Short mmCIF file of C-alpha atoms and ligand atoms in Angstrom, two decimals:
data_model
loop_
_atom_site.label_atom_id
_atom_site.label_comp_id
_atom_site.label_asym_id
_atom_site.label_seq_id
_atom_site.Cartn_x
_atom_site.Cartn_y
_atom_site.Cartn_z
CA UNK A 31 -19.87 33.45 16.56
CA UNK A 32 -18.06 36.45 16.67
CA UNK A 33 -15.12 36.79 14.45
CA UNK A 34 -11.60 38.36 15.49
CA UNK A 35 -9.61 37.95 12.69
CA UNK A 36 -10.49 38.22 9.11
CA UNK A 37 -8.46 35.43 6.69
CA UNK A 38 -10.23 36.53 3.70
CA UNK A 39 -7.61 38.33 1.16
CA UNK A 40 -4.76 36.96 3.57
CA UNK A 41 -1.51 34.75 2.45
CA UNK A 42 -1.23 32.29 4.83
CA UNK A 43 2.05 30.28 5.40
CA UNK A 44 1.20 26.76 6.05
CA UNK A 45 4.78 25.23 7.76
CA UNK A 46 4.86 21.44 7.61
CA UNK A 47 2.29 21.29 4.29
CA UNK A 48 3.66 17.75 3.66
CA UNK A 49 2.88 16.19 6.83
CA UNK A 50 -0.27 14.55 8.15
CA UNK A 51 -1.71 18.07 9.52
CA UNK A 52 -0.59 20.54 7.17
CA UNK A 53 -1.67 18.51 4.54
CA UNK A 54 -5.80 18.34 5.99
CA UNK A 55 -4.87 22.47 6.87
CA UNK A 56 -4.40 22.81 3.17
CA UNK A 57 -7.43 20.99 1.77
CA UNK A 58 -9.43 23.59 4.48
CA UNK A 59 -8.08 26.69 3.12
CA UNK A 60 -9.29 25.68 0.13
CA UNK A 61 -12.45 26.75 1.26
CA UNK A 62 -11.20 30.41 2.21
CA UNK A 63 -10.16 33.26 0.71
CA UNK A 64 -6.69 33.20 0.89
CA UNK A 65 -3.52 32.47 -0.58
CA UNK A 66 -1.84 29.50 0.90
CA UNK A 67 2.03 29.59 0.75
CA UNK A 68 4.06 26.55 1.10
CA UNK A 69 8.21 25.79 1.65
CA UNK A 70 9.34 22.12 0.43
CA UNK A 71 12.11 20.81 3.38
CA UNK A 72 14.39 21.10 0.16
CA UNK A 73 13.59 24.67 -0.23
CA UNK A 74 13.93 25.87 3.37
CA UNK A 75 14.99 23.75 6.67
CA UNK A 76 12.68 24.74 9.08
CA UNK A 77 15.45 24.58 12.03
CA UNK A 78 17.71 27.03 10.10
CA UNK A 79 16.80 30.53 11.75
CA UNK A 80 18.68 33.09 9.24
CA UNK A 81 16.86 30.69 6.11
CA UNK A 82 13.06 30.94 8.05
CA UNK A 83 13.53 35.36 8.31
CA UNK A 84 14.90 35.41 4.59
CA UNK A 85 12.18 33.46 3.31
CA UNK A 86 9.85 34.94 5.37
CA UNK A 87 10.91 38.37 4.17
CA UNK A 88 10.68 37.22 0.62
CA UNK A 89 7.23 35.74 0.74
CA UNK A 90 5.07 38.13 3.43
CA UNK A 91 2.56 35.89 4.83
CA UNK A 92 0.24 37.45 6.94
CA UNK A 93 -0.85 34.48 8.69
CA UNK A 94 1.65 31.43 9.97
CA UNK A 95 -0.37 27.93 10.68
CA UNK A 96 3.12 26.08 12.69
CA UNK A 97 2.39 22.34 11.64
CA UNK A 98 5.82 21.54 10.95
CA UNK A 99 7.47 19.13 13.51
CA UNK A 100 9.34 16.64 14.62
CA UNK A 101 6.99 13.64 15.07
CA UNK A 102 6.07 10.22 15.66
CA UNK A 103 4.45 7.17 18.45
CA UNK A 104 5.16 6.02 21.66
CA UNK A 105 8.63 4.37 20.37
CA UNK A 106 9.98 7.08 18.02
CA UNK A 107 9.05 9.07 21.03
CA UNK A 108 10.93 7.15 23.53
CA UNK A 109 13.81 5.99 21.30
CA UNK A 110 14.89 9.34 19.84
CA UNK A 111 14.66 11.94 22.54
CA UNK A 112 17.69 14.30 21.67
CA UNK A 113 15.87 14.80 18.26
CA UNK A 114 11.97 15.81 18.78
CA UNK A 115 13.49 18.02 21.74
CA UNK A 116 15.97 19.47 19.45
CA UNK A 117 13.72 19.59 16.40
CA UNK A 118 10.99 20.88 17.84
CA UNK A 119 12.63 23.58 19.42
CA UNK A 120 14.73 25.08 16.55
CA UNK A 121 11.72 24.59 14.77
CA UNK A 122 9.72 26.75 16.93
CA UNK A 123 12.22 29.40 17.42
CA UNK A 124 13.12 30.00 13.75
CA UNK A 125 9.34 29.87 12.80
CA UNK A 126 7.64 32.05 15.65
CA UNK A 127 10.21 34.42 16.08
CA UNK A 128 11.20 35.37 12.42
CA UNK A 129 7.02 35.44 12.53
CA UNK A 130 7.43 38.03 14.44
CA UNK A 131 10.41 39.49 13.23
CA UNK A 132 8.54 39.55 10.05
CA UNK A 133 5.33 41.37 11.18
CA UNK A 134 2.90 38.53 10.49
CA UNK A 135 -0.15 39.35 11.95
CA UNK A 136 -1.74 35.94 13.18
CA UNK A 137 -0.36 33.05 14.24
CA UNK A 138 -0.96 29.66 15.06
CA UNK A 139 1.13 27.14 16.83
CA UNK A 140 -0.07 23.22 16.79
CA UNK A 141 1.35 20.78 20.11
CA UNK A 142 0.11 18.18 21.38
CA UNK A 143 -2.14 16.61 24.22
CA UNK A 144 1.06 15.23 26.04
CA UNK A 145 1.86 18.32 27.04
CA UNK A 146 -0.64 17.66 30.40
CA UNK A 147 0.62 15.84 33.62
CA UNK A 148 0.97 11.86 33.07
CA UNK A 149 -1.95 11.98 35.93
CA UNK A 150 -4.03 15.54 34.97
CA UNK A 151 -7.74 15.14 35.90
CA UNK A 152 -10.08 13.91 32.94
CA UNK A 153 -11.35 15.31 30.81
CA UNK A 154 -7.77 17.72 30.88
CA UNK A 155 -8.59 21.55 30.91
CA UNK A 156 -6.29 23.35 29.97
CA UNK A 157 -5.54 24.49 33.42
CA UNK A 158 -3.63 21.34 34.13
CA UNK A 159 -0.74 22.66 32.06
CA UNK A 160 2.39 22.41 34.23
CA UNK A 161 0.55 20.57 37.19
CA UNK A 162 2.22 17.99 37.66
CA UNK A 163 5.21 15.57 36.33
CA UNK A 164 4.91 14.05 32.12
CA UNK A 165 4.52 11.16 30.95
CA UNK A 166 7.98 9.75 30.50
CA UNK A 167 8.02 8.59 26.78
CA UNK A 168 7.14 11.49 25.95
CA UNK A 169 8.49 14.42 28.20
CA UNK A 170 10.61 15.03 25.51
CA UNK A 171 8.14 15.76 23.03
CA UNK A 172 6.49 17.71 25.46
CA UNK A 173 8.82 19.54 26.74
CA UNK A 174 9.58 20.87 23.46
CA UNK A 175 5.77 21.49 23.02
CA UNK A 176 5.12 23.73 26.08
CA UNK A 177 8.29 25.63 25.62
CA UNK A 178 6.06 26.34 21.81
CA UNK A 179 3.08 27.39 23.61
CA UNK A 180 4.96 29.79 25.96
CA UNK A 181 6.63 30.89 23.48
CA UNK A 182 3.74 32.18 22.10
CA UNK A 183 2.27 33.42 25.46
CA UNK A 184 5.71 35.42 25.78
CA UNK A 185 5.33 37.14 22.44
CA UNK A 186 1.41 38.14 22.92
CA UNK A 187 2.39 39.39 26.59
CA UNK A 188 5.71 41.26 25.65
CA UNK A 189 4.70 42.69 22.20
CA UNK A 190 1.02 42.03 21.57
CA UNK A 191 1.80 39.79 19.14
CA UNK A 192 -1.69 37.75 17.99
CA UNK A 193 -0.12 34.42 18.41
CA UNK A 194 -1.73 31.56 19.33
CA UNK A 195 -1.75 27.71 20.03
CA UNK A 196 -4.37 24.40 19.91
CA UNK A 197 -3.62 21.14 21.31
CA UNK A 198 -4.80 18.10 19.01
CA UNK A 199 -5.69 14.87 20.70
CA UNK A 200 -4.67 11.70 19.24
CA UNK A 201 -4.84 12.46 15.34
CA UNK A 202 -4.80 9.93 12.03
CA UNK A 203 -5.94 10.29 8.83
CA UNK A 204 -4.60 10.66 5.39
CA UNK A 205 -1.85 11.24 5.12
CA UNK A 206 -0.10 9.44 8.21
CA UNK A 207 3.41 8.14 8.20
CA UNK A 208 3.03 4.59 7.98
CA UNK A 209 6.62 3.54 9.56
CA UNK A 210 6.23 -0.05 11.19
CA UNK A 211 7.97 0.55 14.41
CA UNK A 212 7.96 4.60 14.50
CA UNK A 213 4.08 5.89 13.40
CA UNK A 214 1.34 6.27 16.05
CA UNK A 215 -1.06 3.04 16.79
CA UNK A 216 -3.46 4.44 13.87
CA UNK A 217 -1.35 4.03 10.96
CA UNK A 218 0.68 1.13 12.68
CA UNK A 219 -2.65 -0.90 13.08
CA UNK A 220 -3.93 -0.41 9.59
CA UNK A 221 -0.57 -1.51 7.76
CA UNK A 222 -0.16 -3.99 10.15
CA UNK A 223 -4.03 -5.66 9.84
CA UNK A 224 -3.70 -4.98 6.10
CA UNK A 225 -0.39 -6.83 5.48
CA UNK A 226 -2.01 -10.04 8.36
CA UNK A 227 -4.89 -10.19 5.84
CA UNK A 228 -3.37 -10.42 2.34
CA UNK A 229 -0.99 -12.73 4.04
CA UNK A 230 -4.01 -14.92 5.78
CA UNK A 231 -2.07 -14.79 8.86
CA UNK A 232 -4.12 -15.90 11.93
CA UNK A 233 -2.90 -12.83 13.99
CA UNK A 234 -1.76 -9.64 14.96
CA UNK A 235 0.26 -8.05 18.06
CA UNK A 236 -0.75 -5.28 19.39
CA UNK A 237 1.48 -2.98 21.42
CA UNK A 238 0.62 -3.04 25.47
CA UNK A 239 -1.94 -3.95 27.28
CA UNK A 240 -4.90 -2.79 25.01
CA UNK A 241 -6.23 -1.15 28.36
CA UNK A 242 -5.02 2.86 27.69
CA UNK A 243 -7.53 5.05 26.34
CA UNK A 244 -6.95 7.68 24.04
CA UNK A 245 -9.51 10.15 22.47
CA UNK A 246 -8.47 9.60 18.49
CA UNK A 247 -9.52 13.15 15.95
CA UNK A 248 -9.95 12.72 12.07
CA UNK A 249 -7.22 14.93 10.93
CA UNK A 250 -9.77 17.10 8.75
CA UNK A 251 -12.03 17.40 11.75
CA UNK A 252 -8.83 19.29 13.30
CA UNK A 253 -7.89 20.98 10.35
CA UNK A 254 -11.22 22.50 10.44
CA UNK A 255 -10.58 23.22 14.33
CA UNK A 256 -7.30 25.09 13.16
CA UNK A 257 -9.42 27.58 10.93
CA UNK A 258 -11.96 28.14 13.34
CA UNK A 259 -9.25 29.26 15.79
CA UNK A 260 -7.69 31.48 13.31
CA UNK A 261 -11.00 33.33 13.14
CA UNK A 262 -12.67 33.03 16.61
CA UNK A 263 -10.09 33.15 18.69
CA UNK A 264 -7.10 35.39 20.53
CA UNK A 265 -6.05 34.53 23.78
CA UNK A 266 -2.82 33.61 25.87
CA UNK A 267 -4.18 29.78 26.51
CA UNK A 268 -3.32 27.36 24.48
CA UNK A 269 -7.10 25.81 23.46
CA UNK A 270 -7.45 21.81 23.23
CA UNK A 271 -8.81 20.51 19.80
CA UNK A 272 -10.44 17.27 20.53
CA UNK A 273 -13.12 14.75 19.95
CA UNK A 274 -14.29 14.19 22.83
CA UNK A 275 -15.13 10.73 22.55
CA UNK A 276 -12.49 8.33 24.33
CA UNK A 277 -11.70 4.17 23.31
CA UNK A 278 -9.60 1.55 24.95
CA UNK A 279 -6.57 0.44 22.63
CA UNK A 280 -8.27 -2.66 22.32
CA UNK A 281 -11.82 -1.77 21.37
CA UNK A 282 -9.66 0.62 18.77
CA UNK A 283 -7.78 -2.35 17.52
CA UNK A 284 -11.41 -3.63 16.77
CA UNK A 285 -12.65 -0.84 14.82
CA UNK A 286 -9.33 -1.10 12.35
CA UNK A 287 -9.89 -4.67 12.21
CA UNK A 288 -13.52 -4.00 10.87
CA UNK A 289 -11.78 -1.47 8.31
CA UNK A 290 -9.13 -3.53 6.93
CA UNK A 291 -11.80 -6.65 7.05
CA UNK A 292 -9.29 -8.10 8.96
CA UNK A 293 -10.25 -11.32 10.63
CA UNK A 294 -7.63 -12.82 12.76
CA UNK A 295 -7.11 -13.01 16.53
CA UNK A 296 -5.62 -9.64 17.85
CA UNK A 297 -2.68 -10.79 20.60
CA UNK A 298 -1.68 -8.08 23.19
CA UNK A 299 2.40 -7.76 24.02
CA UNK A 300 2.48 -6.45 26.82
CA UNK A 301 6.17 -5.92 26.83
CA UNK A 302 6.12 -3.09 24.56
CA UNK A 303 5.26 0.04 26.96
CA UNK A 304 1.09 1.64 27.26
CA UNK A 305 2.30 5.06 27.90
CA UNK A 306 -0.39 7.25 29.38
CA UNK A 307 -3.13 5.88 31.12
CA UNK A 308 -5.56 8.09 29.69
CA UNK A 309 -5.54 11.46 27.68
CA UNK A 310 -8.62 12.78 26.70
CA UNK A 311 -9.12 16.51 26.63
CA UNK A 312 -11.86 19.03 27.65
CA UNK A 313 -13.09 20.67 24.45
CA UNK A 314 -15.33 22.86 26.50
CA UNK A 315 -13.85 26.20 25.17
CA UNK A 316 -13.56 25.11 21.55
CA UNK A 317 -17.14 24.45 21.13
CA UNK A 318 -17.86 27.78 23.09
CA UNK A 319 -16.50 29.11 19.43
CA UNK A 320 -19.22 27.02 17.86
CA UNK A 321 -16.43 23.99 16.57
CA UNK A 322 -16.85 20.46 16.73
CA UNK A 323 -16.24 17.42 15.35
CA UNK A 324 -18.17 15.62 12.58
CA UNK A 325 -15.92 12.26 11.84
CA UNK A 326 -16.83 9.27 13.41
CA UNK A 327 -14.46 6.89 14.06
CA UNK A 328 -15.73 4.40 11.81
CA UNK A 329 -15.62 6.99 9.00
CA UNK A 330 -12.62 8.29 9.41
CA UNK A 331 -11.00 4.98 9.97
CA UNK A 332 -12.44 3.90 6.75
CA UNK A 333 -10.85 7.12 4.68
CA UNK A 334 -7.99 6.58 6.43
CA UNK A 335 -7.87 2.85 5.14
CA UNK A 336 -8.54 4.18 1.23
CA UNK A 337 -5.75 6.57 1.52
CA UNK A 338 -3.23 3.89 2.76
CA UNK A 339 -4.44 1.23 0.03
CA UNK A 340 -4.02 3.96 -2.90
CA UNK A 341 -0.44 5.26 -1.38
CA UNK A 342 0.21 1.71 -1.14
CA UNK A 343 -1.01 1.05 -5.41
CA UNK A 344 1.09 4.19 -6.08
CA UNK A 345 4.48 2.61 -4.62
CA UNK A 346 4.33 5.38 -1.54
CA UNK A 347 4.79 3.38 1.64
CA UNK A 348 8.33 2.60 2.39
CA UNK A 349 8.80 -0.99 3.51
O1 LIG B 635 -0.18 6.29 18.93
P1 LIG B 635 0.75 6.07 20.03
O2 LIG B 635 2.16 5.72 19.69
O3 LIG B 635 0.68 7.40 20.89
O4 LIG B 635 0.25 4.86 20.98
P2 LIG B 635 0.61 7.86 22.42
C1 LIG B 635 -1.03 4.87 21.54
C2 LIG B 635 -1.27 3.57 22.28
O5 LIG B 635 -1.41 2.52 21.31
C3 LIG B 635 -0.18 3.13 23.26
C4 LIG B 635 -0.62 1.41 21.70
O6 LIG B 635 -0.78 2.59 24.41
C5 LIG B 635 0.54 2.04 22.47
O7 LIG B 635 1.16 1.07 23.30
N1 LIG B 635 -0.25 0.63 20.51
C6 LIG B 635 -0.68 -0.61 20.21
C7 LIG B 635 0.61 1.01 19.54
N2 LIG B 635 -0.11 -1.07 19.09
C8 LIG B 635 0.70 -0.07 18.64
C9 LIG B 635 1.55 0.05 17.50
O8 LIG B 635 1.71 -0.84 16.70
N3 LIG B 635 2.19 1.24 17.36
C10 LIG B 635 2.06 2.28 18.25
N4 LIG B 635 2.70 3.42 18.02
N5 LIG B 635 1.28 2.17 19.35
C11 LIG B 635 1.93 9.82 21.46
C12 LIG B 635 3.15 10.59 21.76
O9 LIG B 635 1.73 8.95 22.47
O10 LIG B 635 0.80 10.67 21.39
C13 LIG B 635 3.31 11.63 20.75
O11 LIG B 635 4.24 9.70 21.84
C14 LIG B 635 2.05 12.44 20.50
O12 LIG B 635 4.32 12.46 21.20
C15 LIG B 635 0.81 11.57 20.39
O13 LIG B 635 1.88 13.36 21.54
C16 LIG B 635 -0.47 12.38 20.38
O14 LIG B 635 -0.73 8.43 22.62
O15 LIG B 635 1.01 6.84 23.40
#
């Protein structure tokens, strides 16, 4: 595959390093060439625009990876829209334009596949961007997201900037927040099955109808998708990272019951809302630049699993 962009000698700034995806970003790079750089939230606030340019003038990356945001499931989503629209935003603006205030020379932005229409045509390609209306938990979110992504766009078409973005599907991995009401169904399922069974309680409630389908991504599967886009690719759209393999919520409530060895009934409440019907992305173009993904489910599920057990041992999940 032919490469466009050489990371090897390059610092690369990797914004949100303590989250889920900057985290699996990190243990790529470890694999390249490069110097990774890396801001604690104490050291630098992400939304502050004059603190993003003076650190980035201080530490000269060459390369920005933009995993830093505001994040979280359906009901963080749809309970707390003033913040991931606000968030995400100053977020974005402080980081991609002190980026390029900064000269960095390649950059990539990270959204989200709920930036497509609540009703886009499956799999999405990318062309469905701005199609039609969101899905309503998380429009917010999304919102935010797009305005990323053109942000982008606008800097490549005004100045030539080399800025560009990938769209994960549903990820999980280590890693995850493991908040009870405000992580995605991945984590939320694990503590949830894991607590039932040390507790030998006969159940567990699942969220909705169990009927959605979502295409779920091991985290390092996309980190490695991140990479590949640093060096393969330069282009105005904003390229989906995906599996490409899609589950119903309850056949996915199944395989983290066979993780956890969790044996108990699994009861759907259907008063807590589905969200989208279906999300899973066309991955077409990505594996055009030879990527894709080598997780299965079961695996990853299972890693995922070992990671919350030994955060758990080690006192790190908040109850
Ligand atoms: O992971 P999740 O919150 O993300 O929910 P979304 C996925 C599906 O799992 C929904 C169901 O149909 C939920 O109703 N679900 C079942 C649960 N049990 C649970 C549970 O205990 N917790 C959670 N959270 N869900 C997110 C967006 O939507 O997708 C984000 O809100 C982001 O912004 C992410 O874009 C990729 O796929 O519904």
């Amino acid at each position: 595959m032919t490469q466009v962009f050489d990371l090897h000698g390059k610092r690369v700034w990797v914004a949100g390093h303590r989250g889920m995806v900057g985290g699996a970003i990190v243990r790529r790079l470890a694999c390249e060439q490069v110097q990774v750089l890396t801001a604690t939230r104490q050291e630098l606030d992400l939304r502050e625009a004059a603190a993003v340019r003076a650190w980035l003038k201080a530490n000269r990356p060459d390369v920005v990876v933009l995993a830093a945001a505001k994040v979280g499931g359906i009901a963080a989503n749809d309970s707390l829209p003033a913040d991931f629209l606000y968030d995400n935003l100053m977020i974005e603006t402080a980081v991609i334009g002190g980026a390029f205030e900064a000269g960095v020379s390649k950059l990539l932005f990270l959204g989200s596949s709920c930036i497509y229409p609540r009703m886009a045509p499956q799999p999405i390609p990318e062309e469905a961007l701005l199609t039609g209306p969101l899905e309503p938990t998380n429009e917010w979110y999304a919102i935010a997201k797009i305005a990323g992504l053109k942000l982008c766009q606008a800097y490549r078409r005004q100045h030539g900037a080399d800025f560009i973005s990938g769209m994960p599907s549903n990820l999980y991995g280590p890693g995850d927040n493991y908040h009870p009401e405000h992580s995605h169904v991945p984590a939320a399922l694990i503590r949830r099955m894991d607590e039932a069974r040390r507790a030998h309680a006969p159940s567990v409630t699942v969220w909705g109808t169990g009927t959605p389908l979502r295409e779920f991504l091991y985290v390092d599967d996309a980190a490695d998708a991140c990479v590949c886009l640093l060096k393969h690719y330069s282009g105005e759209m904003a390229l989906n990272i995906g599996s490409g393999e899609e589950v119903s919520i309850a056949v996915f409530a199944r395989h983290v019951a066979r993780a956890v060895a969790y044996q108990g009934e699994l009861k759907f409440d259907a008063s807590r809302p589905d969200g989208a019907p279906r999300k899973l992305v066309d991955v077409t173009r990505l594996k055009g630049l030879g990527w894709s993904a080598k997780t299965s489910l079961d695996e990853g599920l299972a890693l995922a699993y070992a990671d919350y057990r030994a955060r758990l041992k080690a006192g790190a999940i908040a109850a």
